[in-house]
Amino acid sequence: MSELIVENVSKSYDGRKIIKNISLALHEGELVSILGVSGGGKTTLFNVISGLTEPDEGRVFLDGEDITGKPGRISYMLQKDLLLPYRTVEDNVALPLLLRGEKKKAAREQVRPYFEEFGLEGTQKQYPAQLSGGMRQRAALMRTYMFSQNVALLDEPFSALDTITKSSMHGWYLNIMEKIRMSTLFITHDIDEAILLSDRICLLTGRPGEITEEIVIREPKPRRKDFNLTEEFLNYKREILAALDR
């Protein structure tokens, strides 16, 4: 069981407070979205949780262990896929294992079984430039999973995709999450995306950014294909829009 706890985290840069007194919990197998406008402190929060940045106040715990300021414990996927163009897809995905000191052959053997599960079978020897945008994001997510199979931070991973590809990726991602049960914190400023994917949505608002409300999405998973067309979906959207206007 993996549980991430963020307690009373605040962070300032150049004398300006970016995030203030943020607390949240991520339980095993959950997807929790951090929803807010651009520039509201979401990425700063992720930098603190991942250990890349020390908070001014507060602590971060993973399974009861204090990991504040300790990078490398939680996987972190940025908006761009950042696949290395000169490495095959197989070796891109295996990179976290190679960085831990695994031999190339052993690393490839470890990642090989996941290609079918992630919908990437047949791409192992291809290069990133040969893949579509959606396939590149799948490869990047698979690499994130290989880094840490417990908890992942995803910073707007689908925002660069066109609308049709993004919709397809949402359905795929919900299915893969049900299989691998990786706990995920997900940054987005797309309300529809947050409702479709999340178990809970934390609204990060204001300057400095604070979590002002948590909304539980009670639609069971796997979600209905037409969930975004239902009255329940629209009610969640109305609730979020009203909270953001306060």
Short mmCIF file of C-alpha atoms in Angstrom, two decimals:
data_model
loop_
_atom_site.label_atom_id
_atom_site.label_comp_id
_atom_site.label_asym_id
_atom_site.label_seq_id
_atom_site.Cartn_x
_atom_site.Cartn_y
_atom_site.Cartn_z
CA MET A 1 0.00 0.00 0.00
CA SER A 2 1.31 3.46 -0.96
CA GLU A 3 0.07 6.65 0.64
CA LEU A 4 1.35 10.17 0.02
CA ILE A 5 0.72 12.83 2.65
CA VAL A 6 1.45 16.55 2.18
CA GLU A 7 1.27 18.54 5.41
CA ASN A 8 1.01 22.34 5.62
CA VAL A 9 3.39 23.08 2.73
CA SER A 10 4.28 26.69 1.86
CA LYS A 11 6.86 28.02 -0.58
CA SER A 12 8.07 31.50 -1.57
CA TYR A 13 10.38 32.76 -4.31
CA ASP A 14 12.10 36.17 -4.19
CA GLY A 15 9.99 37.17 -1.22
CA ARG A 16 6.68 36.31 -2.91
CA LYS A 17 4.65 33.45 -1.46
CA ILE A 18 3.60 31.05 -4.26
CA ILE A 19 1.72 28.37 -2.30
CA LYS A 20 0.39 28.57 1.25
CA ASN A 21 -0.40 25.96 3.88
CA ILE A 22 -1.28 23.13 1.47
CA SER A 23 -2.29 19.76 2.88
CA LEU A 24 -3.56 16.77 0.94
CA ALA A 25 -3.54 12.97 0.93
CA LEU A 26 -3.26 10.51 -1.95
CA HIS A 27 -4.34 6.95 -1.19
CA GLU A 28 -3.44 3.72 -2.98
CA GLY A 29 -4.85 3.48 -6.50
CA GLU A 30 -6.38 6.97 -6.45
CA LEU A 31 -6.16 9.67 -9.07
CA VAL A 32 -6.42 13.10 -7.49
CA SER A 33 -6.37 16.19 -9.70
CA ILE A 34 -5.00 19.58 -8.70
CA LEU A 35 -7.17 21.97 -10.68
CA GLY A 36 -6.52 25.68 -11.03
CA VAL A 37 -5.59 28.50 -13.37
CA SER A 38 -2.13 28.80 -14.91
CA GLY A 39 0.37 30.47 -12.59
CA GLY A 40 -1.50 29.40 -9.46
CA GLY A 41 1.35 27.39 -7.94
CA LYS A 42 0.55 23.89 -9.16
CA THR A 43 4.02 23.21 -10.57
CA THR A 44 5.68 24.70 -7.47
CA LEU A 45 3.65 22.26 -5.38
CA PHE A 46 4.78 19.34 -7.55
CA ASN A 47 8.41 20.43 -7.30
CA VAL A 48 8.09 20.32 -3.51
CA ILE A 49 6.31 16.94 -3.47
CA SER A 50 8.90 15.41 -5.82
CA GLY A 51 11.75 16.61 -3.62
CA LEU A 52 13.22 18.92 -6.28
CA THR A 53 12.49 21.96 -4.08
CA GLU A 54 12.59 22.35 -0.29
CA PRO A 55 9.43 23.94 1.17
CA ASP A 56 9.71 26.92 3.48
CA GLU A 57 7.25 25.19 5.78
CA GLY A 58 5.61 21.77 5.92
CA ARG A 59 6.60 18.16 5.19
CA VAL A 60 5.96 15.42 2.62
CA PHE A 61 5.54 11.77 3.64
CA LEU A 62 5.44 8.59 1.55
CA ASP A 63 4.22 5.50 3.40
CA GLY A 64 5.05 7.21 6.69
CA GLU A 65 8.62 8.14 5.70
CA ASP A 66 9.59 11.80 5.55
CA ILE A 67 10.77 12.40 1.96
CA THR A 68 10.84 16.20 2.11
CA GLY A 69 13.62 17.45 -0.16
CA LYS A 70 14.55 13.91 -1.23
CA PRO A 71 14.25 13.54 -5.02
CA GLY A 72 14.02 10.16 -6.71
CA ARG A 73 11.29 8.64 -4.55
CA ILE A 74 8.31 9.69 -6.67
CA SER A 75 8.13 9.68 -10.47
CA TYR A 76 7.40 12.99 -12.14
CA MET A 77 6.19 13.41 -15.72
CA LEU A 78 6.23 16.89 -17.24
CA GLN A 79 3.96 18.31 -19.94
CA LYS A 80 6.38 17.38 -22.74
CA ASP A 81 7.22 13.72 -23.22
CA LEU A 82 11.01 14.42 -23.21
CA LEU A 83 11.80 11.16 -25.01
CA LEU A 84 15.41 11.00 -26.19
CA PRO A 85 15.33 11.10 -30.02
CA TYR A 86 18.50 9.03 -30.45
CA ARG A 87 17.25 6.13 -28.31
CA THR A 88 14.71 3.52 -29.34
CA VAL A 89 11.35 3.48 -27.59
CA GLU A 90 12.48 0.38 -25.70
CA ASP A 91 15.58 2.11 -24.38
CA ASN A 92 13.68 5.30 -23.57
CA VAL A 93 11.25 3.34 -21.43
CA ALA A 94 14.09 1.40 -19.78
CA LEU A 95 16.02 4.58 -18.92
CA PRO A 96 14.98 4.68 -15.22
CA LEU A 97 16.32 1.14 -14.79
CA LEU A 98 19.59 1.99 -16.56
CA LEU A 99 20.05 5.01 -14.29
CA ARG A 100 19.74 2.69 -11.31
CA GLY A 101 22.63 0.63 -12.63
CA GLU A 102 20.80 -2.17 -14.45
CA LYS A 103 22.55 -3.69 -17.45
CA LYS A 104 20.92 -2.80 -20.77
CA LYS A 105 19.87 -6.38 -21.56
CA ALA A 106 18.30 -6.89 -18.13
CA ALA A 107 16.52 -3.52 -18.31
CA ARG A 108 15.04 -4.36 -21.71
CA GLU A 109 13.80 -7.69 -20.39
CA GLN A 110 12.09 -5.99 -17.47
CA VAL A 111 10.21 -3.47 -19.60
CA ARG A 112 9.30 -5.87 -22.42
CA PRO A 113 6.15 -7.35 -20.78
CA TYR A 114 4.60 -3.91 -20.35
CA PHE A 115 4.59 -2.92 -24.02
CA GLU A 116 1.40 -4.85 -24.77
CA GLU A 117 -0.30 -3.59 -21.62
CA PHE A 118 0.47 0.03 -22.52
CA GLY A 119 -0.65 -0.44 -26.13
CA LEU A 120 2.87 -0.08 -27.51
CA GLU A 121 3.53 -3.59 -28.82
CA GLY A 122 5.60 -3.43 -31.99
CA THR A 123 7.20 -0.05 -31.24
CA GLN A 124 10.16 -1.36 -29.23
CA LYS A 125 12.79 -0.79 -31.95
CA GLN A 126 11.25 2.39 -33.35
CA TYR A 127 12.43 5.89 -32.50
CA PRO A 128 10.26 8.62 -30.95
CA ALA A 129 10.02 10.55 -34.24
CA GLN A 130 8.24 7.55 -35.76
CA LEU A 131 5.42 7.67 -33.19
CA SER A 132 2.24 9.75 -33.10
CA GLY A 133 1.74 12.26 -30.30
CA GLY A 134 -0.56 9.89 -28.42
CA MET A 135 1.90 6.99 -28.71
CA ARG A 136 4.74 9.19 -27.48
CA GLN A 137 2.71 10.08 -24.39
CA ARG A 138 2.02 6.39 -23.77
CA ALA A 139 5.75 5.72 -23.94
CA ALA A 140 6.44 8.60 -21.57
CA LEU A 141 3.81 7.31 -19.13
CA MET A 142 5.30 3.84 -19.32
CA ARG A 143 8.74 5.27 -18.54
CA THR A 144 7.18 7.12 -15.58
CA TYR A 145 5.70 3.84 -14.36
CA MET A 146 9.08 2.11 -14.63
CA PHE A 147 10.63 4.84 -12.47
CA SER A 148 8.16 4.25 -9.65
CA GLN A 149 5.25 1.83 -9.70
CA ASN A 150 3.74 3.35 -6.55
CA VAL A 151 3.14 7.10 -6.91
CA ALA A 152 3.39 9.41 -9.92
CA LEU A 153 3.05 13.15 -10.45
CA LEU A 154 1.69 14.06 -13.90
CA ASP A 155 1.91 17.72 -14.93
CA GLU A 156 -0.68 18.29 -17.71
CA PRO A 157 0.45 15.22 -19.69
CA PHE A 158 -2.28 15.46 -22.35
CA SER A 159 -2.48 19.24 -22.84
CA ALA A 160 -0.38 19.28 -26.05
CA LEU A 161 -2.58 16.71 -27.83
CA ASP A 162 -5.36 17.55 -30.27
CA THR A 163 -8.94 17.16 -29.04
CA ILE A 164 -9.62 13.76 -30.65
CA THR A 165 -6.31 12.25 -29.53
CA LYS A 166 -6.78 13.70 -26.05
CA SER A 167 -10.22 12.12 -25.74
CA SER A 168 -8.82 8.76 -26.85
CA MET A 169 -5.97 9.07 -24.34
CA HIS A 170 -8.42 9.75 -21.51
CA GLY A 171 -10.22 6.46 -22.17
CA TRP A 172 -6.94 4.59 -22.49
CA TYR A 173 -5.52 6.14 -19.34
CA LEU A 174 -8.56 5.23 -17.23
CA ASN A 175 -8.26 1.63 -18.43
CA ILE A 176 -4.52 1.37 -17.77
CA MET A 177 -4.90 2.93 -14.32
CA GLU A 178 -7.43 0.26 -13.37
CA LYS A 179 -4.85 -2.39 -14.31
CA ILE A 180 -1.68 -1.00 -12.75
CA ARG A 181 -3.25 0.72 -9.69
CA MET A 182 -0.60 3.44 -9.57
CA SER A 183 -1.53 6.31 -7.27
CA THR A 184 -1.46 9.56 -9.24
CA LEU A 185 -1.50 13.29 -8.58
CA PHE A 186 -2.55 15.02 -11.78
CA ILE A 187 -2.14 18.73 -12.61
CA THR A 188 -4.67 20.23 -15.01
CA HIS A 189 -6.54 23.46 -15.71
CA ASP A 190 -9.05 21.54 -17.87
CA ILE A 191 -12.25 21.09 -15.84
CA ASP A 192 -13.69 18.38 -18.11
CA GLU A 193 -10.45 16.39 -17.93
CA ALA A 194 -10.39 16.60 -14.14
CA ILE A 195 -13.97 15.34 -13.84
CA LEU A 196 -13.43 12.50 -16.33
CA LEU A 197 -10.26 11.14 -14.73
CA SER A 198 -10.36 11.91 -11.03
CA ASP A 199 -11.52 10.23 -7.87
CA ARG A 200 -11.13 13.60 -6.13
CA ILE A 201 -10.43 17.14 -7.35
CA CYS A 202 -8.55 19.67 -5.20
CA LEU A 203 -9.14 23.28 -6.26
CA LEU A 204 -5.97 25.39 -6.01
CA THR A 205 -6.95 29.05 -6.10
CA GLY A 206 -5.78 32.50 -5.10
CA ARG A 207 -2.41 34.24 -4.86
CA PRO A 208 -0.67 32.59 -3.06
CA GLY A 209 -2.25 29.32 -4.10
CA GLU A 210 -4.29 27.48 -1.48
CA ILE A 211 -6.49 24.39 -1.69
CA THR A 212 -9.89 25.90 -1.07
CA GLU A 213 -12.16 22.95 -1.81
CA GLU A 214 -12.13 19.20 -2.47
CA ILE A 215 -14.75 17.65 -4.73
CA VAL A 216 -15.33 13.88 -4.75
CA ILE A 217 -16.32 12.36 -8.11
CA ARG A 218 -18.64 9.51 -7.21
CA GLU A 219 -19.06 8.05 -10.70
CA PRO A 220 -17.68 4.48 -10.42
CA LYS A 221 -14.71 3.33 -12.47
CA PRO A 222 -14.42 2.22 -15.18
CA ARG A 223 -16.42 5.28 -16.23
CA ARG A 224 -19.21 5.16 -18.78
CA LYS A 225 -18.13 6.22 -22.27
CA ASP A 226 -20.87 8.85 -22.30
CA PHE A 227 -20.20 10.12 -18.77
CA ASN A 228 -19.22 13.55 -20.10
CA LEU A 229 -22.69 13.84 -21.69
CA THR A 230 -24.65 13.12 -18.52
CA GLU A 231 -26.44 15.46 -16.15
CA GLU A 232 -24.20 14.20 -13.33
CA PHE A 233 -21.13 15.40 -15.24
CA LEU A 234 -22.67 18.81 -15.84
CA ASN A 235 -23.56 19.09 -12.15
CA TYR A 236 -19.92 18.49 -11.19
CA LYS A 237 -18.86 21.13 -13.72
CA ARG A 238 -21.35 23.65 -12.32
CA GLU A 239 -20.11 22.95 -8.78
CA ILE A 240 -16.48 23.52 -9.81
CA LEU A 241 -17.21 26.69 -11.77
CA ALA A 242 -19.18 28.10 -8.83
CA ALA A 243 -16.33 27.30 -6.43
CA LEU A 244 -13.76 28.94 -8.71
CA ASP A 245 -15.89 32.10 -8.91
CA ARG A 246 -16.01 32.58 -5.14
#
